[in-house]
Coordinates of C-alpha atoms in Angstrom, one line a residue:
Chain A
M1 CA -47.0 -40.6 -15.3
K2 CA -46.3 -37.7 -13.3
S3 CA -44.2 -35.0 -14.8
I4 CA -42.7 -31.5 -14.1
R5 CA -43.3 -28.7 -16.5
F6 CA -41.5 -25.7 -16.8
T7 CA -40.6 -22.7 -19.6
L8 CA -36.8 -22.6 -20.2
S9 CA -36.0 -19.3 -21.9
G10 CA -33.6 -16.5 -22.2
K11 CA -32.2 -13.6 -23.7
A12 CA -29.9 -15.7 -25.8
A13 CA -28.6 -19.0 -26.3
C14 CA -25.7 -21.0 -28.0
F15 CA -25.4 -24.9 -28.2
R16 CA -22.1 -25.3 -30.1
Q17 CA -22.4 -27.7 -33.0
P18 CA -19.0 -29.8 -32.2
D19 CA -18.7 -30.7 -36.1
V20 CA -18.4 -27.2 -37.6
N21 CA -16.2 -24.9 -35.9
A22 CA -13.6 -24.1 -38.5
Q23 CA -14.8 -20.3 -39.1
V24 CA -18.0 -20.0 -37.2
Y25 CA -19.3 -21.8 -34.2
F26 CA -22.9 -22.9 -35.2
T27 CA -25.6 -23.2 -32.9
Y28 CA -28.4 -26.1 -32.7
N29 CA -31.9 -24.5 -32.8
N30 CA -33.2 -25.9 -29.7
I31 CA -31.4 -27.0 -26.4
H32 CA -31.0 -30.8 -26.7
K33 CA -31.3 -33.6 -24.0
V34 CA -27.6 -33.5 -23.2
A35 CA -27.4 -29.9 -22.3
L36 CA -30.5 -29.9 -20.9
L37 CA -29.3 -32.6 -18.6
G38 CA -26.3 -30.5 -17.9
L39 CA -28.2 -27.6 -16.9
L40 CA -30.4 -29.6 -14.6
G41 CA -26.8 -31.0 -13.1
A42 CA -25.9 -27.4 -12.4
I43 CA -29.2 -26.9 -10.5
L44 CA -28.4 -29.9 -8.6
G45 CA -24.8 -29.0 -8.1
L46 CA -23.2 -32.2 -10.2
S47 CA -20.3 -31.7 -11.8
G48 CA -19.4 -31.6 -15.4
Y49 CA -16.7 -32.0 -17.8
R50 CA -14.0 -31.4 -15.7
N51 CA -10.4 -32.3 -15.6
Y52 CA -10.2 -35.6 -13.7
K53 CA -6.2 -35.8 -13.4
L54 CA -6.6 -32.6 -11.3
Y55 CA -8.2 -34.5 -8.7
D56 CA -6.5 -37.6 -8.9
Q57 CA -9.5 -39.6 -9.8
K58 CA -9.8 -41.9 -12.9
E59 CA -11.6 -40.6 -15.9
P60 CA -15.4 -42.1 -15.6
D61 CA -17.3 -43.3 -18.4
Y62 CA -19.3 -40.1 -18.4
P63 CA -19.1 -36.6 -16.6
E64 CA -21.4 -36.6 -13.3
F65 CA -24.4 -34.7 -14.4
Y66 CA -24.7 -37.5 -17.4
Q67 CA -24.3 -40.5 -15.1
V68 CA -26.8 -39.5 -12.6
L69 CA -29.7 -38.0 -14.7
S70 CA -29.5 -39.9 -18.1
S71 CA -32.2 -42.0 -17.5
L72 CA -34.6 -39.0 -16.8
Y73 CA -37.4 -38.5 -19.6
V74 CA -37.5 -35.2 -21.3
A75 CA -39.7 -33.7 -23.9
I76 CA -39.1 -30.5 -25.3
I77 CA -41.3 -28.1 -27.2
P78 CA -40.0 -24.9 -28.9
N79 CA -42.3 -21.9 -28.5
G80 CA -40.6 -20.0 -31.4
E81 CA -43.0 -19.5 -34.6
N82 CA -43.0 -23.0 -36.3
G83 CA -40.4 -24.2 -34.1
Y84 CA -37.8 -22.0 -35.3
F85 CA -35.6 -19.2 -33.3
T86 CA -33.9 -16.1 -34.8
K87 CA -30.0 -16.6 -35.1
K88 CA -27.1 -14.1 -35.6
I89 CA -23.4 -14.4 -35.6
Q90 CA -21.7 -12.6 -33.5
Y91 CA -18.2 -11.6 -33.6
F92 CA -15.7 -11.3 -31.0
N93 CA -12.1 -10.2 -31.1
N94 CA -9.7 -11.6 -28.4
S95 CA -6.7 -9.7 -28.6
V96 CA -5.0 -10.8 -25.3
G97 CA -2.5 -12.7 -27.3
Y98 CA -2.8 -16.1 -25.9
A99 CA -6.3 -17.3 -26.8
S100 CA -4.6 -19.0 -29.7
K101 CA -1.3 -19.4 -31.6
E102 CA -2.9 -17.2 -34.4
Q103 CA -0.4 -14.9 -36.0
G104 CA -0.4 -11.1 -34.8
G105 CA -2.2 -13.0 -31.4
N106 CA -5.6 -12.0 -32.7
L107 CA -8.4 -14.6 -32.3
Q108 CA -11.0 -14.0 -34.2
V109 CA -14.4 -15.3 -32.8
R110 CA -17.5 -15.6 -34.8
E111 CA -20.3 -17.3 -32.9
Q112 CA -24.1 -17.9 -33.9
W113 CA -26.8 -17.2 -31.2
L114 CA -30.2 -18.0 -30.8
E115 CA -32.1 -14.8 -29.8
H116 CA -34.8 -14.9 -27.1
P117 CA -35.3 -18.7 -27.3
S118 CA -37.8 -20.3 -25.5
W119 CA -39.1 -23.9 -24.6
T120 CA -41.6 -25.6 -22.7
I121 CA -40.1 -28.5 -21.0
F122 CA -41.4 -31.9 -19.2
L123 CA -39.3 -34.1 -17.2
A124 CA -40.5 -37.4 -16.1
Q125 CA -38.9 -39.5 -13.7
N126 CA -38.5 -42.6 -15.7
N127 CA -35.7 -44.6 -13.6
L128 CA -34.0 -41.7 -11.7
P129 CA -33.9 -42.7 -8.1
D130 CA -36.6 -41.3 -5.9
G131 CA -34.3 -38.8 -4.1
T132 CA -32.6 -37.5 -6.9
W133 CA -36.2 -37.0 -8.5
D134 CA -37.9 -35.1 -5.6
K135 CA -34.4 -33.1 -5.2
L136 CA -34.6 -31.8 -8.8
C137 CA -38.3 -31.2 -8.5
H138 CA -38.2 -29.3 -5.2
S139 CA -35.2 -27.4 -6.5
L140 CA -37.4 -26.1 -9.8
L141 CA -40.3 -25.6 -7.6
H142 CA -38.9 -23.1 -5.5
G143 CA -36.3 -21.5 -7.7
Q144 CA -33.2 -23.4 -6.0
C145 CA -30.1 -24.1 -7.7
I146 CA -26.2 -25.0 -6.2
Y147 CA -24.4 -23.5 -10.0
I148 CA -26.5 -21.0 -11.7
P149 CA -27.7 -22.8 -15.0
Y150 CA -27.3 -21.2 -18.3
L151 CA -28.0 -21.8 -21.8
G152 CA -24.8 -23.1 -23.4
R153 CA -22.8 -19.9 -22.5
N154 CA -22.2 -18.8 -19.1
D155 CA -23.4 -15.2 -19.9
F156 CA -26.6 -16.3 -21.0
P157 CA -28.4 -17.4 -17.8
A158 CA -31.3 -19.5 -18.0
Q159 CA -35.0 -18.5 -16.9
I160 CA -37.0 -20.9 -15.5
D161 CA -40.6 -19.8 -15.1
A162 CA -44.2 -21.4 -14.8
V163 CA -43.0 -24.8 -12.8
S164 CA -45.7 -26.9 -12.0
M165 CA -46.5 -30.6 -11.4
V166 CA -48.7 -32.4 -14.4
E167 CA -50.1 -35.8 -14.9
L168 CA -49.6 -37.2 -18.1
T169 CA -51.4 -40.3 -19.7
P170 CA -49.8 -42.5 -22.5
T171 CA -51.5 -41.6 -25.8
R172 CA -51.0 -42.6 -29.6
A173 CA -52.7 -39.7 -31.5
S174 CA -51.3 -38.6 -35.1
R175 CA -50.2 -35.3 -34.0
I176 CA -46.8 -34.3 -32.0
D177 CA -46.7 -31.0 -30.6
S178 CA -43.2 -31.5 -29.6
L179 CA -39.4 -32.3 -30.9
F180 CA -39.4 -36.1 -31.7
R181 CA -37.1 -38.7 -33.6
F182 CA -38.3 -39.3 -37.2
D183 CA -36.2 -42.0 -39.1
G184 CA -38.8 -42.3 -41.7
D185 CA -39.8 -40.7 -45.3
L186 CA -40.7 -36.9 -44.2
R187 CA -43.0 -37.2 -47.4
A188 CA -45.1 -39.5 -45.3
L189 CA -46.0 -36.7 -43.3
D190 CA -49.2 -34.9 -44.5
G191 CA -51.9 -32.6 -43.1
G192 CA -51.1 -29.1 -41.6
G193 CA -53.1 -27.4 -44.5
P194 CA -51.1 -24.6 -46.6
S195 CA -49.7 -23.3 -43.0
Q196 CA -47.7 -26.8 -43.1
Y197 CA -44.1 -26.4 -41.3
L198 CA -41.6 -29.0 -41.0
F199 CA -38.6 -28.2 -39.1
V200 CA -35.8 -31.1 -39.2
E201 CA -32.7 -31.2 -37.1
N202 CA -29.5 -33.5 -36.6
A203 CA -29.3 -32.8 -33.0
P204 CA -27.4 -34.7 -30.2
L205 CA -29.5 -37.6 -28.4
A206 CA -27.2 -39.1 -26.2
L207 CA -23.5 -39.2 -25.0
V208 CA -21.3 -42.0 -26.1
R209 CA -19.7 -44.0 -23.3
K210 CA -15.9 -42.9 -22.5
H211 CA -15.1 -40.6 -25.4
N212 CA -18.3 -38.5 -24.5
F213 CA -19.0 -37.8 -28.1
Y214 CA -22.4 -37.0 -29.0
E215 CA -24.8 -39.6 -30.7
F216 CA -27.0 -38.0 -33.0
A217 CA -30.7 -38.5 -34.4
R218 CA -33.1 -36.5 -36.5
F219 CA -35.6 -34.7 -35.0
I220 CA -38.3 -32.8 -36.1
Y221 CA -41.2 -30.2 -35.2
T222 CA -44.3 -29.9 -37.4
N223 CA -47.8 -29.6 -37.3
G224 CA -48.4 -32.3 -40.1
N225 CA -49.8 -36.1 -39.3
I226 CA -47.6 -38.7 -38.8
P227 CA -48.7 -42.2 -40.3
I228 CA -49.3 -44.6 -37.6
G229 CA -47.2 -46.9 -38.6
Y230 CA -44.4 -43.8 -38.1
L231 CA -45.2 -42.7 -34.6
P232 CA -42.5 -43.5 -32.3
D233 CA -42.7 -44.6 -28.2
H234 CA -43.0 -42.9 -25.4
L235 CA -45.9 -40.4 -26.7
Y236 CA -47.7 -38.6 -23.5
T237 CA -50.7 -36.4 -23.1
D238 CA -51.8 -33.8 -20.4
G239 CA -55.2 -33.8 -22.1
Q240 CA -54.3 -31.0 -24.6
R241 CA -51.2 -32.0 -26.6
Q242 CA -49.1 -35.1 -27.3
Y243 CA -45.5 -35.0 -26.3
Y244 CA -42.6 -37.2 -27.2
F245 CA -40.4 -38.3 -24.2
Y246 CA -36.7 -39.7 -24.5
Chain B
M1 CA -11.8 -13.6 4.7
K2 CA -14.2 -16.4 3.0
K3 CA -17.2 -15.2 1.1
N4 CA -20.0 -17.6 1.1
N5 CA -23.2 -16.1 0.3
R6 CA -24.6 -15.2 -3.3
V7 CA -24.9 -11.7 -5.0
Y8 CA -27.1 -10.6 -7.6
G9 CA -27.2 -7.3 -9.4
I10 CA -27.5 -4.9 -12.1
L11 CA -24.6 -2.8 -13.8
A12 CA -25.6 0.1 -16.0
V13 CA -23.1 2.0 -18.1
G14 CA -24.5 5.3 -20.2
A15 CA -22.8 5.9 -23.8
Y16 CA -22.8 9.7 -24.7
M17 CA -21.4 10.2 -28.2
A18 CA -19.6 7.1 -27.7
N19 CA -19.1 3.6 -28.9
F20 CA -19.2 1.3 -26.1
N21 CA -18.7 -2.1 -27.9
A22 CA -18.2 -2.1 -31.8
D23 CA -18.6 -5.0 -33.8
L24 CA -16.3 -5.9 -36.8
S25 CA -18.0 -3.3 -39.0
G26 CA -17.0 -0.5 -36.4
Y27 CA -21.1 -0.1 -35.9
P28 CA -22.3 -1.0 -31.9
K29 CA -22.7 -4.7 -31.8
T30 CA -26.1 -5.5 -32.2
T31 CA -28.7 -8.5 -32.2
A32 CA -30.7 -9.5 -35.4
D33 CA -33.7 -7.4 -34.3
N34 CA -31.1 -4.5 -34.0
I35 CA -31.0 -3.8 -30.2
I36 CA -27.6 -2.7 -29.5
L37 CA -25.9 -4.7 -26.7
G38 CA -22.5 -4.7 -25.1
S39 CA -20.6 -7.7 -24.1
D40 CA -19.8 -8.9 -20.8
K41 CA -16.1 -8.5 -22.3
A42 CA -16.6 -5.1 -22.8
L43 CA -17.6 -4.4 -19.5
K44 CA -14.7 -6.5 -17.9
Y45 CA -12.2 -4.8 -19.7
P46 CA -12.1 -1.5 -18.0
M47 CA -12.3 -3.5 -14.7
K48 CA -9.3 -5.4 -15.4
R49 CA -7.6 -2.2 -16.2
M50 CA -8.4 -0.4 -13.4
W51 CA -7.0 -3.2 -11.0
M52 CA -3.7 -3.3 -13.2
I53 CA -3.2 0.3 -12.3
Q54 CA -4.0 -0.3 -8.6
G55 CA -1.3 -2.8 -8.9
E56 CA -3.2 -6.1 -8.6
P57 CA -1.7 -9.0 -10.5
V58 CA -4.1 -9.4 -13.6
L59 CA -3.5 -12.5 -15.9
Y60 CA -6.2 -12.3 -18.6
I61 CA -5.2 -8.8 -20.1
K62 CA -3.2 -7.8 -23.3
S63 CA 0.5 -6.8 -22.6
M64 CA 3.4 -6.2 -25.1
Q65 CA 7.1 -7.2 -25.0
I66 CA 9.9 -6.7 -27.4
K67 CA 10.7 -9.4 -29.6
E68 CA 14.3 -9.7 -31.4
D69 CA 12.7 -10.3 -35.1
K70 CA 15.0 -10.6 -38.1
G71 CA 14.1 -7.0 -39.1
G72 CA 15.2 -5.6 -35.6
E73 CA 13.4 -5.4 -32.2
K74 CA 9.7 -5.5 -32.6
L75 CA 6.6 -5.1 -30.4
Q76 CA 5.0 -8.1 -29.8
P77 CA 1.9 -9.1 -26.9
R78 CA 2.9 -11.9 -24.9
D79 CA 1.2 -15.2 -25.2
L80 CA -0.3 -17.2 -22.1
N81 CA 2.7 -18.8 -21.1
E82 CA 4.7 -15.5 -21.3
R83 CA 2.2 -13.6 -19.5
Y84 CA 2.0 -16.3 -16.5
S85 CA 5.6 -16.5 -16.4
F86 CA 5.9 -12.6 -16.4
L87 CA 3.6 -12.3 -13.3
F88 CA 4.4 -16.0 -11.3
G89 CA 7.8 -17.2 -12.5
S90 CA 8.6 -20.0 -14.9
L91 CA 6.2 -22.6 -16.0
D92 CA 7.4 -26.0 -18.1
E93 CA 5.6 -29.5 -18.2
K94 CA 6.7 -30.5 -14.9
T95 CA 5.0 -27.7 -13.0
S96 CA 1.9 -29.3 -10.6
S97 CA -1.6 -28.2 -11.6
K98 CA -1.9 -27.6 -8.1
E99 CA 0.7 -24.9 -8.0
V100 CA -0.7 -23.4 -11.3
L101 CA -4.0 -23.4 -9.8
G102 CA -2.9 -21.8 -6.8
K103 CA -1.0 -19.2 -8.9
L104 CA -4.1 -18.4 -11.2
F105 CA -6.3 -17.8 -7.9
S106 CA -3.7 -15.5 -6.8
A107 CA -4.7 -13.4 -9.7
I108 CA -7.5 -11.0 -9.1
D109 CA -9.3 -11.2 -12.6
V110 CA -9.0 -15.2 -12.3
M111 CA -10.4 -15.1 -8.7
N112 CA -13.3 -12.9 -9.9
F113 CA -14.0 -13.8 -13.7
G114 CA -12.2 -17.6 -14.0
A115 CA -10.0 -18.7 -16.7
T116 CA -9.3 -21.2 -19.2
F117 CA -5.8 -22.5 -19.3
A118 CA -4.1 -24.9 -21.3
E119 CA -0.3 -24.3 -21.4
K120 CA 2.7 -26.7 -21.1
K121 CA 0.5 -29.8 -20.5
Q122 CA -1.8 -28.2 -18.1
N123 CA -5.6 -28.2 -18.9
I124 CA -7.8 -26.2 -16.5
S125 CA -11.2 -24.6 -16.7
I126 CA -12.5 -22.3 -14.0
T127 CA -16.1 -20.9 -13.6
G128 CA -15.8 -17.5 -12.4
A129 CA -17.6 -16.8 -9.5
V130 CA -18.8 -13.8 -11.0
Q131 CA -20.6 -14.0 -14.3
I132 CA -21.6 -11.0 -16.3
N133 CA -24.5 -11.4 -18.9
Q134 CA -24.8 -9.3 -22.0
G135 CA -25.9 -6.0 -21.7
L136 CA -28.8 -4.3 -23.9
N137 CA -29.4 -0.9 -25.0
L138 CA -32.7 -0.2 -23.2
Y139 CA -32.9 3.3 -24.2
K140 CA -35.2 3.8 -27.0
D141 CA -34.1 7.0 -28.7
T142 CA -30.5 5.7 -29.2
E143 CA -29.3 6.9 -32.7
I144 CA -26.3 5.6 -34.8
L145 CA -24.0 8.7 -35.9
V146 CA -21.6 8.1 -38.4
Q147 CA -18.9 10.7 -38.3
D148 CA -16.0 11.6 -41.3
I149 CA -12.6 12.1 -39.8
L150 CA -9.7 13.7 -41.9
S151 CA -6.6 11.6 -41.2
P152 CA -3.2 13.8 -41.0
F153 CA -1.5 11.5 -43.6
R154 CA -1.8 10.8 -47.3
N155 CA -3.3 7.0 -48.2
S156 CA 0.4 5.2 -48.4
N157 CA -1.0 2.7 -51.3
E158 CA 0.5 3.1 -54.7
K159 CA -3.0 4.3 -56.1
S160 CA -2.9 7.4 -54.0
E161 CA 1.0 8.5 -54.9
D162 CA -0.6 11.5 -57.1
K163 CA -3.3 12.5 -54.6
L164 CA -3.0 16.0 -53.1
A165 CA -5.5 15.4 -50.2
S166 CA -4.8 13.4 -46.8
S167 CA -7.5 10.4 -46.3
M168 CA -10.3 10.3 -44.7
G169 CA -11.8 7.9 -41.8
T170 CA -15.1 7.2 -40.1
K171 CA -15.7 7.6 -36.4
I172 CA -19.0 5.7 -35.4
V173 CA -20.7 6.7 -32.3
T174 CA -24.1 6.1 -30.4
D175 CA -25.6 9.8 -29.5
E176 CA -27.0 8.1 -25.9
A177 CA -27.2 4.6 -25.2
H178 CA -27.9 2.8 -21.8
Y179 CA -26.3 -0.4 -21.7
V180 CA -28.0 -2.5 -18.6
Y181 CA -26.1 -6.0 -17.4
S182 CA -27.2 -8.5 -14.9
F183 CA -24.5 -10.3 -13.2
S184 CA -24.3 -13.0 -10.3
V185 CA -21.9 -13.6 -7.9
N186 CA -21.7 -17.8 -6.8
P187 CA -18.9 -18.5 -4.6
A188 CA -20.0 -22.2 -5.2
N189 CA -18.2 -22.5 -8.0
Y190 CA -14.9 -22.4 -6.3
H191 CA -15.7 -25.2 -3.6
D192 CA -14.4 -27.8 -6.2
Y193 CA -10.9 -26.1 -5.7
I194 CA -10.9 -25.8 -2.2
G195 CA -7.9 -27.9 -0.8
L196 CA -6.9 -28.9 -4.3
A197 CA -4.9 -25.7 -5.0
N198 CA -2.3 -24.6 -2.9
G199 CA -3.2 -22.3 0.1
F200 CA -6.6 -21.6 -2.0
E201 CA -9.6 -21.3 0.4
G202 CA -12.3 -20.6 -1.9
Y203 CA -14.0 -17.2 -3.0
T204 CA -12.9 -14.2 -0.7
Q205 CA -14.7 -11.0 0.7
E206 CA -11.5 -9.2 -0.1
A207 CA -11.7 -10.3 -4.1
Y208 CA -15.7 -9.3 -3.9
D209 CA -15.1 -6.1 -2.3
K210 CA -12.5 -5.2 -5.0
F211 CA -15.0 -6.4 -7.8
K212 CA -17.5 -4.2 -6.2
C213 CA -15.6 -1.4 -6.3
A214 CA -14.4 -1.7 -10.1
A215 CA -18.1 -2.6 -11.1
R216 CA -18.9 0.8 -9.8
V217 CA -16.3 3.1 -11.1
A218 CA -14.1 1.3 -13.8
T219 CA -16.0 2.3 -17.0
T220 CA -16.1 5.8 -15.7
A221 CA -12.2 6.1 -15.0
F222 CA -11.4 4.1 -18.3
N223 CA -11.0 7.0 -21.2
T224 CA -9.7 5.4 -24.6
N225 CA -10.9 7.1 -27.6
S226 CA -14.2 5.3 -28.2
K227 CA -15.0 4.6 -24.6
S228 CA -14.5 8.1 -23.3
G229 CA -18.1 9.4 -23.2
C230 CA -19.0 5.8 -21.5
E231 CA -19.9 5.9 -17.8
N232 CA -21.0 3.9 -14.7
E233 CA -24.3 4.9 -13.9
L234 CA -26.1 2.4 -11.9
A235 CA -25.0 -0.3 -9.6
V236 CA -27.3 -2.5 -7.7
F237 CA -25.9 -5.3 -5.2
I238 CA -28.5 -7.6 -3.9
E239 CA -26.7 -10.3 -1.3
L240 CA -28.3 -13.3 -0.5
K241 CA -28.4 -14.6 3.2
E242 CA -25.5 -17.3 3.4
E243 CA -27.7 -20.5 3.3
S244 CA -29.9 -19.3 0.2
Q245 CA -29.9 -21.0 -3.1
L246 CA -32.3 -18.9 -4.8
F247 CA -31.7 -18.6 -8.4
L248 CA -32.5 -15.0 -10.0
A249 CA -32.0 -14.6 -13.9
N250 CA -31.8 -11.8 -16.0
L251 CA -32.5 -9.3 -13.7
D252 CA -32.2 -6.6 -16.1
R253 CA -35.6 -7.6 -17.6
Y254 CA -37.3 -5.6 -14.8
V255 CA -35.4 -2.6 -15.3
S256 CA -36.1 0.6 -17.6
A257 CA -34.2 3.3 -18.6
Q258 CA -35.8 6.8 -20.2
R259 CA -35.3 10.4 -20.1
D260 CA -36.6 12.7 -17.3
G261 CA -35.5 16.2 -17.9
D262 CA -31.9 16.5 -17.5
H263 CA -31.5 13.1 -15.9
I264 CA -32.1 9.5 -16.6
L265 CA -34.6 7.5 -15.0
Y266 CA -33.8 4.2 -14.2
D267 CA -37.2 2.3 -13.1
L268 CA -36.3 -0.2 -10.6
S269 CA -40.4 -1.0 -9.4
K270 CA -40.8 -4.3 -11.5
L271 CA -37.4 -5.5 -9.8
A272 CA -38.7 -4.7 -6.5
Q273 CA -42.4 -6.8 -7.4
A274 CA -40.1 -9.5 -8.6
L275 CA -38.0 -9.7 -5.3
E276 CA -40.3 -9.2 -3.0
P277 CA -41.7 -13.2 -2.8
H278 CA -37.9 -13.3 -1.9
Y279 CA -37.4 -11.0 0.9
D280 CA -37.0 -13.8 3.5
Q281 CA -33.9 -15.1 1.4
I282 CA -32.3 -11.3 0.8
Q283 CA -29.8 -9.9 3.5
S284 CA -29.4 -6.6 2.2
V285 CA -29.9 -4.5 -1.0
E286 CA -27.5 -1.9 -1.9
I287 CA -28.2 0.9 -4.7
Y288 CA -25.7 3.2 -6.4
C289 CA -26.0 5.7 -8.9
N290 CA -24.6 8.8 -10.4
L291 CA -26.2 11.2 -8.4
A292 CA -25.4 14.2 -10.9
T293 CA -27.1 12.5 -13.9
I294 CA -29.5 9.6 -12.8
K295 CA -32.6 9.2 -11.1
V296 CA -33.4 5.8 -9.5
N297 CA -37.3 4.9 -9.1
C298 CA -36.9 2.4 -6.2
G299 CA -40.2 0.9 -5.7
S300 CA -40.6 -1.0 -2.7
L301 CA -36.9 -1.8 -2.8
P302 CA -35.5 -1.5 0.7
G303 CA -32.3 0.6 0.9
K304 CA -31.5 3.8 0.0
V305 CA -29.7 5.5 -3.1
E306 CA -26.0 6.3 -2.4
S307 CA -23.5 7.6 -4.9
I308 CA -21.8 5.5 -7.2
Y309 CA -18.3 7.1 -6.5

């Protein structure tokens, strides 16, 4: 399977969790597939969540970037220690008076940021039309973009480095070096020795048609072994490590 | 005149015995590993103030009005609807989005930095052509100083009724910090709105020129208590050729700032190296600095250093 690999990083990132926003906007620890597709959509110049009424257009099932790119396969490998990135809650004061209906006109925003996040990303064509795939590879390999891709907030531009084409082959080894879906019993994971780590996060998997809510799945990242019966589908290797594509 | 080509660049701000961007505790904003940073808002605010003083329409800025209250007339900040109406005339449920969009783009801050506008059945979100990143303090020897200051008044609460001294406060400053921001200008962000908004033809050279001017001097010109002592030190504008879609991210990675005698030395030689493979797509490089206090090592960058003023 032909794949394109690159390092995605930045000074900071914030992939907001839509389900907790009462006092603080929290971020997922990792970029998820929907956000990654949005970023690739920006590179290709596809539109995102827009106000269709403004364009006298009917609300489509999905935003354009998702409609076009969701058949792409992605594998995401966090490059932080044990898959974890440092986070800090930043505080903003928005005193312009119209950011909200706060008393006194002062909106206080607390937002959690990932610091120095970095991921190795693999993309594989899967069912993406040839033309779109070739255009995407060309843009990545030559550092071109229509809109500036960013990591969750438009003041955090994404750095894309070390882009190359990689040939992958299917495997079924017991260790997975990328984030992967795991719905089984976490106690079934073993190995990794005294330095075993296990990172677990419920993260967006896909968009729900029409309403565009996130559909969630449990993703884990570990140096432990996964019993054969629990191994997910779509595992590929570049000869060194094994990655989960979804 | 329409502007079609992309621009990337660097804006650096020096803070001397000043606090360019404080967090809730009054200390300079920091990351988890204690690097001092300034937000994009901190840099945009003086620019908006400068435009406002020049008589340009600026939408997203705090402005006050007198409100009739039960307890008499009180000073109150305008809400978004009031600010919009103050600048552009009335806005009600029947106002068309096209009209609103056209009015929004006529404000210089919206034309450059974009807008989020949700009022009276409007739901408009414009990603600005100009995007400014977080600015990290690249100066290694920054110290944070906490100064006690004496208030002219006794504390008014009940506990202090018998106190014989006036109250104390603190002022927190950095002795010296150098915030380095990178920015991008992408006119393509507005292509979707051309023809949609009344009379709107996309990002303009005029708007860019106003941004460029404000980017060079607005912080220096701005003198509030905590920001006096903050000044624009360096501005680099890298204009791409019209057809280029080159993506450059976080150019501040390639900059360093250190003391060199009386001057601050900004080293751009790594930036020059990073840009070298892309010279065929670059139309021009302009470098401005405060010649009295700043030295710039341009490496192999084309273009000479000019005064920021």
